[in-house]
Tab-separated table of C-alpha atoms and ligand atoms in Angstrom:
chain	number	residue	atom	x	y	z
G	1190	UNK	CA	163.517	-36.920	-11.558
G	1191	UNK	CA	166.627	-34.821	-11.643
G	1192	UNK	CA	168.008	-33.309	-14.863
G	1193	UNK	CA	170.006	-35.433	-17.250
G	1194	UNK	CA	172.234	-32.847	-18.992
G	1195	UNK	CA	174.140	-34.062	-22.125
G	1196	UNK	CA	177.155	-32.221	-23.371
G	1197	UNK	CA	178.147	-31.569	-27.001
G	1198	UNK	CA	174.622	-32.635	-28.140
G	1199	UNK	CA	173.794	-32.626	-31.820
G	1200	UNK	CA	170.529	-30.711	-32.637
G	1201	UNK	CA	170.521	-31.913	-36.224
G	1202	UNK	CA	167.326	-33.967	-35.744
G	1203	UNK	CA	165.764	-31.212	-33.611
G	1204	UNK	CA	165.619	-28.421	-36.012
G	1205	UNK	CA	163.724	-28.520	-39.309
G	1206	UNK	CA	166.376	-26.768	-41.325
G	1207	UNK	CA	168.418	-29.929	-40.471
G	1208	UNK	CA	171.414	-27.750	-39.582
G	1209	UNK	CA	174.248	-29.649	-37.858
G	1210	UNK	CA	174.179	-27.480	-34.737
G	1211	UNK	CA	175.836	-28.655	-31.538
G	1212	UNK	CA	174.528	-27.509	-28.162
G	1213	UNK	CA	177.139	-27.069	-25.483
G	1214	UNK	CA	174.569	-28.654	-23.100
G	1215	UNK	CA	171.167	-30.164	-23.786
G	1216	UNK	CA	168.366	-31.215	-21.517
G	1217	UNK	CA	164.818	-32.585	-21.844
G	1218	UNK	CA	162.185	-31.070	-19.585
G	1219	UNK	CA	159.367	-33.422	-18.866
G	1220	UNK	CA	157.912	-32.069	-15.551
G	1221	UNK	CA	157.332	-28.855	-13.778
G	1222	UNK	CA	159.724	-29.837	-11.047
G	1223	UNK	CA	162.401	-30.107	-13.775
G	1224	UNK	CA	161.466	-26.570	-14.915
G	1225	UNK	CA	162.112	-25.348	-11.333
G	1226	UNK	CA	165.323	-27.286	-11.211
G	1227	UNK	CA	166.588	-25.905	-14.389
G	1228	UNK	CA	165.750	-22.383	-13.244
G	1229	UNK	CA	167.737	-22.899	-10.011
G	1230	UNK	CA	170.707	-24.341	-11.982
G	1231	UNK	CA	170.733	-21.455	-14.471
G	1232	UNK	CA	170.555	-18.977	-11.570
G	1233	UNK	CA	173.477	-20.717	-9.808
G	1234	UNK	CA	175.515	-20.757	-13.039
G	1235	UNK	CA	174.261	-18.001	-15.379
G	1236	UNK	CA	174.517	-18.949	-19.133
G	1237	UNK	CA	172.542	-18.482	-22.352
G	1238	UNK	CA	169.417	-20.650	-22.421
G	1239	UNK	CA	167.210	-21.638	-25.376
G	1240	UNK	CA	163.789	-23.258	-24.868
G	1241	UNK	CA	163.247	-25.562	-27.767
G	1242	UNK	CA	159.990	-27.020	-29.066
G	1243	UNK	CA	160.143	-28.762	-32.472
G	1244	UNK	CA	162.818	-26.448	-33.894
G	1245	UNK	CA	160.642	-25.535	-36.818
G	1246	UNK	CA	160.916	-21.765	-36.469
G	1247	UNK	CA	164.586	-21.416	-35.648
G	1248	UNK	CA	167.805	-20.699	-37.555
G	1249	UNK	CA	170.646	-22.255	-35.444
G	1250	UNK	CA	174.276	-21.480	-35.607
G	1251	UNK	CA	176.830	-24.313	-35.745
G	1252	UNK	CA	177.702	-23.984	-32.071
G	1253	UNK	CA	175.098	-23.221	-29.471
G	1254	UNK	CA	176.526	-21.844	-26.225
G	1255	UNK	CA	175.034	-22.568	-22.873
G	1256	UNK	CA	171.976	-24.794	-22.477
G	1257	UNK	CA	169.308	-25.962	-24.836
G	1258	UNK	CA	166.136	-27.191	-23.004
G	1259	UNK	CA	163.563	-29.069	-25.003
G	1260	UNK	CA	160.185	-28.541	-23.504
G	1261	UNK	CA	158.284	-31.859	-23.433
G	1262	UNK	CA	155.475	-31.219	-20.861
G	1263	UNK	CA	152.510	-33.403	-21.889
G	1264	UNK	CA	148.863	-33.446	-21.105
G	1265	UNK	CA	145.399	-32.884	-22.558
G	1266	UNK	CA	142.229	-31.938	-20.737
G	1267	UNK	CA	138.856	-31.334	-22.268
G	1268	UNK	CA	136.043	-29.548	-20.382
G	1269	UNK	CA	132.539	-29.124	-21.779
G	1270	UNK	CA	131.314	-25.666	-20.994
G	1271	UNK	CA	127.887	-25.836	-22.608
G	1272	UNK	CA	126.244	-27.520	-25.663
G	1273	UNK	CA	128.553	-25.719	-28.098
G	1274	UNK	CA	131.723	-24.663	-26.332
G	1275	UNK	CA	134.669	-26.675	-25.105
G	1276	UNK	CA	137.724	-25.654	-23.146
G	1277	UNK	CA	140.852	-27.593	-24.047
G	1278	UNK	CA	144.032	-27.388	-22.090
G	1279	UNK	CA	147.164	-28.785	-23.664
G	1280	UNK	CA	150.720	-29.347	-22.286
G	1281	UNK	CA	153.351	-27.190	-24.068
G	1282	UNK	CA	155.234	-30.382	-25.296
G	1283	UNK	CA	152.232	-31.849	-27.061
G	1284	UNK	CA	152.650	-31.888	-30.940
G	1285	UNK	CA	150.545	-29.172	-32.500
G	1286	UNK	CA	149.275	-31.061	-35.545
G	1287	UNK	CA	148.605	-34.253	-33.682
G	1288	UNK	CA	146.524	-32.216	-31.181
G	1289	UNK	CA	144.569	-30.591	-34.013
G	1290	UNK	CA	143.831	-34.024	-35.475
G	1291	UNK	CA	142.943	-35.699	-32.151
G	1292	UNK	CA	140.513	-32.879	-31.240
G	1293	UNK	CA	138.807	-33.184	-34.672
G	1294	UNK	CA	138.539	-36.966	-33.925
G	1295	UNK	CA	136.508	-35.933	-30.775
G	1296	UNK	CA	134.356	-33.591	-32.871
G	1297	UNK	CA	135.954	-30.562	-31.407
G	1298	UNK	CA	136.355	-27.834	-34.095
G	1299	UNK	CA	138.113	-24.564	-34.714
G	1300	UNK	CA	141.636	-25.469	-35.426
G	1301	UNK	CA	141.226	-27.150	-38.803
G	1302	UNK	CA	142.792	-24.274	-40.760
G	1303	UNK	CA	145.870	-24.641	-38.659
G	1304	UNK	CA	146.495	-28.253	-39.587
G	1305	UNK	CA	149.943	-29.407	-40.487
G	1306	UNK	CA	151.861	-26.670	-38.905
G	1307	UNK	CA	154.954	-28.333	-37.368
G	1308	UNK	CA	156.095	-27.886	-33.893
G	1309	UNK	CA	154.847	-27.941	-30.222
G	1310	UNK	CA	151.791	-26.517	-28.660
G	1311	UNK	CA	153.938	-24.351	-26.324
G	1312	UNK	CA	155.548	-22.587	-29.263
G	1313	UNK	CA	152.283	-21.902	-31.106
G	1314	UNK	CA	151.441	-18.608	-29.112
G	1315	UNK	CA	155.029	-17.323	-29.446
G	1316	UNK	CA	154.551	-16.224	-33.068
G	1317	UNK	CA	150.672	-16.458	-32.933
G	1318	UNK	CA	150.696	-19.198	-35.597
G	1319	UNK	CA	148.361	-18.465	-38.477
G	1320	UNK	CA	147.214	-20.010	-41.646
G	1321	UNK	CA	144.256	-19.658	-44.020
G	1322	UNK	CA	142.643	-16.801	-42.130
G	1323	UNK	CA	142.941	-18.234	-38.570
G	1324	UNK	CA	145.394	-17.515	-35.884
G	1325	UNK	CA	145.858	-19.288	-32.614
G	1326	UNK	CA	145.088	-16.001	-30.863
G	1327	UNK	CA	141.543	-16.261	-32.255
G	1328	UNK	CA	141.000	-19.529	-30.394
G	1329	UNK	CA	143.059	-18.981	-27.258
G	1330	UNK	CA	141.612	-18.331	-23.753
G	1331	UNK	CA	144.853	-18.253	-21.683
G	1332	UNK	CA	148.480	-19.291	-21.535
G	1333	UNK	CA	150.156	-20.784	-18.409
G	1334	UNK	CA	153.750	-19.595	-17.935
G	1335	UNK	CA	156.704	-19.990	-15.695
G	1336	UNK	CA	158.035	-16.448	-15.373
G	1337	UNK	CA	161.853	-16.908	-15.637
G	1338	UNK	CA	162.426	-13.443	-13.988
G	1339	UNK	CA	160.405	-14.113	-10.788
G	1340	UNK	CA	160.185	-17.924	-10.709
G	1341	UNK	CA	156.411	-17.574	-10.389
G	1342	UNK	CA	153.972	-19.841	-12.232
G	1343	UNK	CA	150.663	-18.192	-13.380
G	1344	UNK	CA	148.149	-17.831	-16.164
G	1345	UNK	CA	148.118	-14.907	-18.650
G	1346	UNK	CA	144.762	-14.047	-20.401
G	1347	UNK	CA	144.518	-13.672	-24.104
G	1348	UNK	CA	144.629	-9.877	-23.740
G	1349	UNK	CA	147.868	-10.191	-21.737
G	1350	UNK	CA	149.431	-12.114	-24.573
G	1351	UNK	CA	149.163	-8.923	-26.881
G	1352	UNK	CA	148.931	-10.946	-30.041
G	1353	UNK	CA	149.734	-9.368	-33.365
G	1354	UNK	CA	150.445	-10.616	-36.889
G	1355	UNK	CA	153.055	-13.451	-36.248
G	1356	UNK	CA	153.778	-11.657	-33.015
G	1357	UNK	CA	153.104	-11.751	-29.293
G	1358	UNK	CA	154.190	-10.671	-25.794
G	1359	UNK	CA	156.388	-13.837	-25.841
G	1360	UNK	CA	158.176	-13.020	-29.006
G	1361	UNK	CA	158.788	-9.394	-27.844
G	1362	UNK	CA	160.190	-10.670	-24.487
G	1363	UNK	CA	162.459	-13.642	-25.332
G	1364	UNK	CA	163.529	-15.616	-22.279
G	1365	UNK	CA	160.962	-14.193	-19.971
G	1366	UNK	CA	157.989	-16.539	-20.149
G	1367	UNK	CA	158.360	-20.244	-20.441
G	1368	UNK	CA	154.959	-21.509	-21.692
G	1369	UNK	CA	153.888	-24.624	-19.778
G	1370	UNK	CA	150.286	-25.025	-20.931
G	1371	UNK	CA	147.824	-23.493	-23.489
G	1372	UNK	CA	144.093	-23.177	-22.970
G	1373	UNK	CA	141.880	-23.061	-26.019
G	1374	UNK	CA	138.187	-22.206	-26.365
G	1375	UNK	CA	136.792	-24.509	-29.215
G	1376	UNK	CA	133.464	-25.579	-30.657
G	1377	UNK	CA	131.304	-28.491	-31.160
G	1378	UNK	CA	129.355	-26.561	-33.752
G	1379	UNK	CA	131.090	-26.384	-37.189
G	1380	UNK	CA	131.903	-22.777	-38.270
G	1381	UNK	CA	134.320	-23.210	-41.239
G	1382	UNK	CA	136.529	-20.227	-42.116
G	1383	UNK	CA	136.823	-20.145	-45.916
G	1384	UNK	CA	138.114	-16.685	-46.499
G	1385	UNK	CA	141.182	-17.766	-48.328
G	1386	UNK	CA	140.579	-18.473	-52.099
G	1387	UNK	CA	142.643	-21.671	-52.458
G	1388	UNK	CA	140.758	-23.331	-49.534
G	1389	UNK	CA	137.341	-22.066	-50.851
G	1390	UNK	CA	138.253	-23.398	-54.308
G	1391	UNK	CA	139.290	-26.753	-52.948
G	1392	UNK	CA	135.925	-27.161	-51.226
G	1393	UNK	CA	133.806	-25.497	-54.032
G	1394	UNK	CA	131.712	-28.694	-54.581
G	1395	UNK	CA	130.450	-28.616	-51.008
G	1396	UNK	CA	127.812	-26.157	-49.779
G	1397	UNK	CA	128.604	-26.629	-46.111
G	1398	UNK	CA	131.975	-28.353	-45.741
G	1399	UNK	CA	132.474	-30.343	-42.504
G	1400	UNK	CA	135.609	-29.294	-40.483
G	1401	UNK	CA	137.033	-32.666	-41.382
G	1402	UNK	CA	136.844	-31.752	-45.053
G	1403	UNK	CA	138.485	-28.415	-44.343
G	1404	UNK	CA	141.283	-30.162	-42.422
G	1405	UNK	CA	141.812	-32.490	-45.301
G	1406	UNK	CA	141.826	-29.764	-47.882
G	1407	UNK	CA	144.351	-27.738	-45.830
G	1408	UNK	CA	146.609	-30.764	-45.550
G	1409	UNK	CA	146.318	-31.480	-49.328
G	1410	UNK	CA	147.046	-27.899	-50.312
G	1411	UNK	CA	150.071	-27.634	-47.909
G	1412	UNK	CA	151.495	-31.003	-49.061
G	1413	UNK	CA	151.355	-29.815	-52.650
G	1414	UNK	CA	153.147	-26.488	-52.039
G	1415	UNK	CA	155.405	-26.840	-48.981
G	1416	UNK	CA	158.564	-28.946	-48.707
G	1417	UNK	CA	158.306	-31.663	-46.036
G	1418	UNK	CA	161.115	-30.912	-43.504
G	1419	UNK	CA	161.738	-34.671	-43.373
G	1420	UNK	CA	162.828	-34.479	-47.037
G	1421	UNK	CA	164.170	-30.956	-47.514
G	1422	UNK	CA	165.277	-28.812	-44.574
G	1423	UNK	CA	163.211	-25.534	-44.098
G	1424	UNK	CA	161.551	-23.439	-41.480
G	1425	UNK	CA	158.347	-22.586	-43.333
G	1426	UNK	CA	157.918	-18.985	-44.501
G	1427	UNK	CA	161.241	-17.245	-44.229
G	1428	UNK	CA	159.811	-13.780	-44.390
G	1429	UNK	CA	156.884	-12.086	-42.973
G	1430	UNK	CA	154.357	-10.476	-45.318
G	1431	UNK	CA	155.187	-6.797	-45.185
G	1432	UNK	CA	152.682	-3.928	-44.510
G	1433	UNK	CA	152.835	-0.893	-46.716
G	1434	UNK	CA	150.779	2.299	-46.852
G	1435	UNK	CA	148.101	3.029	-49.373
G	1436	UNK	CA	150.170	5.397	-51.478
G	1437	UNK	CA	153.042	2.901	-51.746
G	1438	UNK	CA	150.532	0.200	-52.634
G	1439	UNK	CA	149.002	2.354	-55.444
G	1440	UNK	CA	152.434	3.091	-56.851
G	1441	UNK	CA	153.335	-0.645	-56.887
G	1442	UNK	CA	149.909	-1.530	-58.300
G	1443	UNK	CA	150.388	0.910	-61.175
G	1444	UNK	CA	153.742	-0.699	-62.016
G	1445	UNK	CA	152.667	-4.255	-61.269
G	1446	UNK	CA	149.014	-4.812	-61.961
G	1447	UNK	CA	149.200	-8.443	-60.848
G	1448	UNK	CA	150.598	-7.480	-57.467
G	1449	UNK	CA	149.187	-9.801	-54.685
G	1450	UNK	CA	148.130	-7.646	-51.753
G	1451	UNK	CA	145.276	-7.417	-49.253
G	1452	UNK	CA	143.781	-4.451	-47.387
G	1453	UNK	CA	144.813	-4.632	-43.673
G	1454	UNK	CA	143.302	-1.773	-41.700
G	1455	UNK	CA	144.761	1.464	-43.162
G	1456	UNK	CA	147.608	-0.610	-44.753
G	1457	UNK	CA	148.022	-3.273	-47.369
G	1458	UNK	CA	149.657	-6.603	-46.622
G	1459	UNK	CA	151.752	-7.665	-49.619
G	1460	UNK	CA	152.440	-11.325	-50.321
G	1461	UNK	CA	156.150	-11.479	-49.783
G	1462	UNK	CA	156.222	-14.740	-51.808
G	1463	UNK	CA	154.929	-12.774	-54.814
G	1464	UNK	CA	157.697	-10.155	-54.521
G	1465	UNK	CA	160.385	-12.742	-54.235
G	1466	UNK	CA	158.879	-14.881	-57.141
G	1467	UNK	CA	158.548	-11.676	-59.343
G	1468	UNK	CA	162.334	-11.158	-59.001
G	1469	UNK	CA	162.945	-14.713	-60.251
G	1470	UNK	CA	164.206	-16.330	-57.116
G	1471	UNK	CA	161.711	-19.217	-57.077
G	1472	UNK	CA	163.721	-22.473	-57.571
G	1473	UNK	CA	167.064	-20.679	-57.198
G	1474	UNK	CA	169.871	-22.916	-55.846
G	1475	UNK	CA	173.192	-21.749	-54.608
G	1476	UNK	CA	175.309	-24.597	-53.146
G	1477	UNK	CA	173.492	-26.377	-50.329
G	1478	UNK	CA	170.789	-23.789	-49.983
G	1479	UNK	CA	168.079	-22.206	-52.099
G	1480	UNK	CA	164.499	-21.014	-52.652
G	1481	UNK	CA	161.778	-23.712	-52.865
G	1482	UNK	CA	160.578	-24.366	-56.387
G	1483	UNK	CA	156.920	-24.307	-55.485
G	1484	UNK	CA	156.925	-21.530	-52.827
G	1485	UNK	CA	159.218	-18.565	-53.004
G	1486	UNK	CA	158.718	-17.682	-49.368
G	1487	UNK	CA	160.453	-20.892	-48.152
G	1488	UNK	CA	164.236	-20.970	-48.055
G	1489	UNK	CA	165.575	-24.610	-48.137
G	1490	UNK	CA	168.653	-26.591	-47.069
G	1491	UNK	CA	169.226	-29.378	-49.612
G	1492	UNK	CA	171.692	-30.957	-47.187
G	1493	UNK	CA	174.904	-29.735	-45.669
G	1494	UNK	CA	173.856	-26.105	-45.503
G	1495	UNK	CA	174.225	-23.943	-42.479
G	1496	UNK	CA	173.102	-20.690	-40.904
G	1497	UNK	CA	175.717	-18.523	-42.659
G	1498	UNK	CA	174.637	-19.763	-46.036
G	1499	UNK	CA	170.966	-19.040	-45.297
G	1500	UNK	CA	171.871	-15.659	-43.895
G	1501	UNK	CA	173.823	-14.853	-47.068
G	1502	UNK	CA	170.871	-15.966	-49.350
G	1503	UNK	CA	168.388	-14.075	-47.173
G	1504	UNK	CA	170.501	-10.916	-47.360
G	1505	UNK	CA	170.633	-11.153	-51.152
G	1506	UNK	CA	166.882	-11.617	-51.378
G	1507	UNK	CA	166.189	-8.750	-48.971
G	1508	UNK	CA	168.516	-6.447	-50.929
G	1509	UNK	CA	166.867	-7.239	-54.258
G	1510	UNK	CA	163.278	-6.740	-52.856
G	1511	UNK	CA	164.437	-3.427	-51.356
G	1512	UNK	CA	165.874	-2.241	-54.647
G	1513	UNK	CA	162.970	-3.285	-56.786
G	1514	UNK	CA	159.973	-2.475	-54.551
G	1515	UNK	CA	161.228	-0.224	-51.792
G	1516	UNK	CA	160.058	-2.830	-49.273
G	1517	UNK	CA	162.076	-3.941	-46.271
G	1518	UNK	CA	161.486	-7.695	-45.742
G	1519	UNK	CA	161.496	-8.889	-42.069
G	1520	UNK	CA	162.743	-12.390	-41.345
G	1521	UNK	CA	160.084	-14.644	-39.588
G	1522	UNK	CA	162.037	-17.415	-37.834
G	1523	UNK	CA	164.225	-16.622	-34.854
G	1524	UNK	CA	168.027	-16.698	-35.114
G	1525	UNK	CA	169.830	-18.403	-32.209
G	1526	UNK	CA	172.117	-17.059	-30.886
G	1527	UNK	CA	170.435	-13.831	-31.887
G	1528	UNK	CA	172.044	-11.616	-34.511
G	1529	UNK	CA	171.478	-8.528	-36.561
G	1530	UNK	CA	169.394	-9.464	-39.715
G	1531	UNK	CA	171.603	-9.650	-42.795
L	450	FAD	P1	160.675	-23.805	-32.100
L	450	FAD	O1	161.259	-23.496	-33.436
L	450	FAD	O2	161.267	-24.930	-31.330
L	450	FAD	O3	160.775	-22.446	-31.218
L	450	FAD	C1	160.204	-21.225	-31.703
L	450	FAD	C2	160.345	-20.148	-30.700
L	450	FAD	O4	159.540	-20.416	-29.543
L	450	FAD	C3	161.827	-20.051	-30.102
L	450	FAD	O5	162.020	-18.651	-29.819
L	450	FAD	C4	161.755	-20.816	-28.857
L	450	FAD	O6	162.663	-20.470	-27.908
L	450	FAD	C5	160.294	-20.574	-28.303
L	450	FAD	N1	159.750	-21.578	-27.519
L	450	FAD	C6	159.683	-22.895	-27.817
L	450	FAD	N2	158.983	-23.493	-26.840
L	450	FAD	C7	158.630	-22.568	-25.878
L	450	FAD	C8	157.895	-22.580	-24.728
L	450	FAD	N3	157.400	-23.706	-24.175
L	450	FAD	N4	157.684	-21.334	-23.984
L	450	FAD	C9	158.185	-20.240	-24.534
L	450	FAD	N5	158.860	-20.215	-25.679
L	450	FAD	C10	159.073	-21.360	-26.367
L	450	FAD	N6	154.036	-20.973	-38.793
L	450	FAD	C11	152.848	-20.356	-38.923
L	450	FAD	O7	152.500	-19.393	-38.214
L	450	FAD	N7	151.911	-20.792	-39.853
L	450	FAD	C12	152.138	-21.790	-40.729
L	450	FAD	O8	151.372	-22.082	-41.514
L	450	FAD	C13	153.382	-22.398	-40.578
L	450	FAD	N8	153.792	-23.415	-41.482
L	450	FAD	C14	155.014	-23.974	-41.405
L	450	FAD	C15	155.355	-25.060	-42.355
L	450	FAD	C16	156.610	-25.539	-42.309
L	450	FAD	C17	156.905	-26.621	-43.330
L	450	FAD	C18	157.587	-25.222	-41.355
L	450	FAD	C19	158.845	-25.882	-41.177
L	450	FAD	C20	157.210	-24.243	-40.368
L	450	FAD	C21	155.965	-23.559	-40.339
L	450	FAD	N9	155.595	-22.525	-39.532
L	450	FAD	C22	154.368	-21.920	-39.602
L	450	FAD	C23	156.586	-22.113	-38.486
L	450	FAD	C24	156.508	-23.013	-37.214
L	450	FAD	O9	156.109	-24.216	-37.522
L	450	FAD	C25	155.673	-22.411	-36.092
L	450	FAD	O10	156.189	-21.070	-35.754
L	450	FAD	C26	155.724	-23.269	-34.928
L	450	FAD	O11	154.786	-22.814	-33.871
L	450	FAD	C27	157.075	-23.409	-34.197
L	450	FAD	O12	156.955	-24.460	-33.284
L	450	FAD	P2	158.250	-25.230	-32.735
L	450	FAD	O13	157.833	-26.044	-31.531
L	450	FAD	O14	158.919	-25.890	-33.754
L	450	FAD	O15	159.178	-23.936	-32.207
L	451	NAP	P1	148.636	-18.161	-50.504
L	451	NAP	O1	147.370	-18.881	-50.216
L	451	NAP	O2	149.365	-18.400	-51.665
L	451	NAP	O3	148.491	-16.617	-50.226
L	451	NAP	C1	149.582	-15.771	-50.340
L	451	NAP	C2	149.552	-14.760	-49.237
L	451	NAP	O4	148.460	-13.990	-49.377
L	451	NAP	C3	149.514	-15.453	-47.888
L	451	NAP	O5	150.764	-15.210	-47.307
L	451	NAP	C4	148.374	-14.702	-47.195
L	451	NAP	O6	148.693	-14.059	-45.957
L	451	NAP	C5	147.759	-13.782	-48.073
L	451	NAP	N1	146.325	-14.035	-48.381
L	451	NAP	C6	145.797	-14.988	-49.250
L	451	NAP	N2	144.494	-14.834	-49.118
L	451	NAP	C7	144.230	-13.912	-48.296
L	451	NAP	C8	142.968	-13.331	-47.784
L	451	NAP	N3	141.824	-13.723	-48.249
L	451	NAP	N4	143.038	-12.365	-46.756
L	451	NAP	C9	144.192	-11.891	-46.430
L	451	NAP	N5	145.380	-12.364	-46.764
L	451	NAP	C10	145.341	-13.385	-47.704
L	451	NAP	O7	149.634	-18.535	-49.172
L	451	NAP	P2	150.491	-19.759	-48.918
L	451	NAP	O8	151.863	-19.421	-48.988
L	451	NAP	O9	150.091	-20.949	-49.748
L	451	NAP	O10	150.121	-20.151	-47.439
L	451	NAP	C11	148.862	-20.469	-47.002
L	451	NAP	C12	148.577	-20.092	-45.571
L	451	NAP	O11	149.513	-20.877	-44.747
L	451	NAP	C13	148.905	-18.617	-45.323
L	451	NAP	O12	148.015	-18.161	-44.323
L	451	NAP	C14	150.280	-18.711	-44.705
L	451	NAP	O13	150.513	-17.619	-43.735
L	451	NAP	C15	150.336	-20.008	-43.983
L	451	NAP	N6	151.777	-20.540	-43.989
L	451	NAP	C16	152.573	-20.016	-43.141
L	451	NAP	C17	153.879	-20.448	-43.103
L	451	NAP	C18	154.846	-20.007	-42.008
L	451	NAP	O14	155.931	-20.524	-41.883
L	451	NAP	N7	154.520	-18.904	-41.423
L	451	NAP	C19	154.271	-21.485	-43.931
L	451	NAP	C20	153.380	-21.988	-44.905
L	451	NAP	C21	152.085	-21.547	-44.881
L	451	NAP	P3	148.998	-14.659	-44.475
L	451	NAP	O15	150.336	-15.364	-44.708
L	451	NAP	O16	148.987	-13.501	-43.674
L	451	NAP	O17	147.899	-15.671	-44.212
């Protein structure tokens, strides 16, 4: 089917901040033929192009120039490799959380710590989504991409994806690789990951919690701390947890004995939420935007806010953290169109 472009299209329902962004041109992509057609169209008439999943990791401007293409490629295939291992191939347009739950219903385990993360399967490798000690990179076998620079369609191995902390080849090369399918290597044998204290505590009454119990505990904890984008606009954690060296860590620990930080190789990963909370930002509200009252890492849009207001708030928070702790916070969601961080 040929592409049905819509002009002056509101993205308000397609970004979890709920910003009233308007795309100059919008198109839904349901098939690979449509991917190729879009590629040919953009080559004929060069213009900015944004691939959109669920819009849960984006800060959009009021006006979005060029084309926004929502990737809706569907599909789920399950192959049994041996008595334990299962290979699962998912279309990029499948919903992430629904896929986690559907696999659990088939007794396929390994994604339960990543429950309730909004967005599409195809966006998950972009920032190597992670929660409660598990990252998609730990469970991923390969990613199928349509290479926008060569118009070739091929698979990249997990090593090719060069995953890092909330980082990947895809994030470092925006606009190059359109992800069409994701292939995961999962398990029929439960192997719960309970390295994070709140999850361990929530399951303390069970000696060998089933992945279903882990899934439910993750959902419960997240619902108690995180704002539901359907109620309050947000893009999850607004800042990455910064890495600092051992000397800097010791200096901060001497000043703030209750600092929350975890050893990470030769560095320490500091909980950015703790830094922001320590400076009194939790629950702050300035006009239409603010800092969530249960989670200082989450900036929120109470309604009617926009990118400039979030940028201004983010800039103030980053400055205060820099002055108090000599730490440079990095913004996690992508700004579109791209901009220098405030
Ligand atoms: P979008 O926001 O639509 O896009 C994100 C980026 O991916 C954009 O650059 C976009 O161009 C690109 N992209 C989209 N589709 C494709 C594709 N098919 N091929 C190539 N590039 C593509 N993140 C975590 O890591 N852990 C969490 O625990 C977590 N919790 C969250 C909780 C809440 C309440 C919210 C709102 C967000 C949370 N996030 C979390 C962030 C976000 O949900 C994830 O990053 C998610 O993977 C984004 O998916 P999306 O489909 O919404 O991506
Ligand atoms: P939390 O449990 O209050 O912990 C605070 C921070 O400490 C987290 O950011 C986490 O880092 C780190 N941490 C906790 N225990 C750790 C351990 N045993 N080893 C290493 N690091 C540890 O965090 P939370 O805010 O409620 O979030 C829970 C999980 O969901 C976290 O993994 C978080 O990343 C994820 N989450 C992500 C987003 C997002 O948008 N990116 C939004 C909500 C929740 P990490 O963040 O590196 O795990």
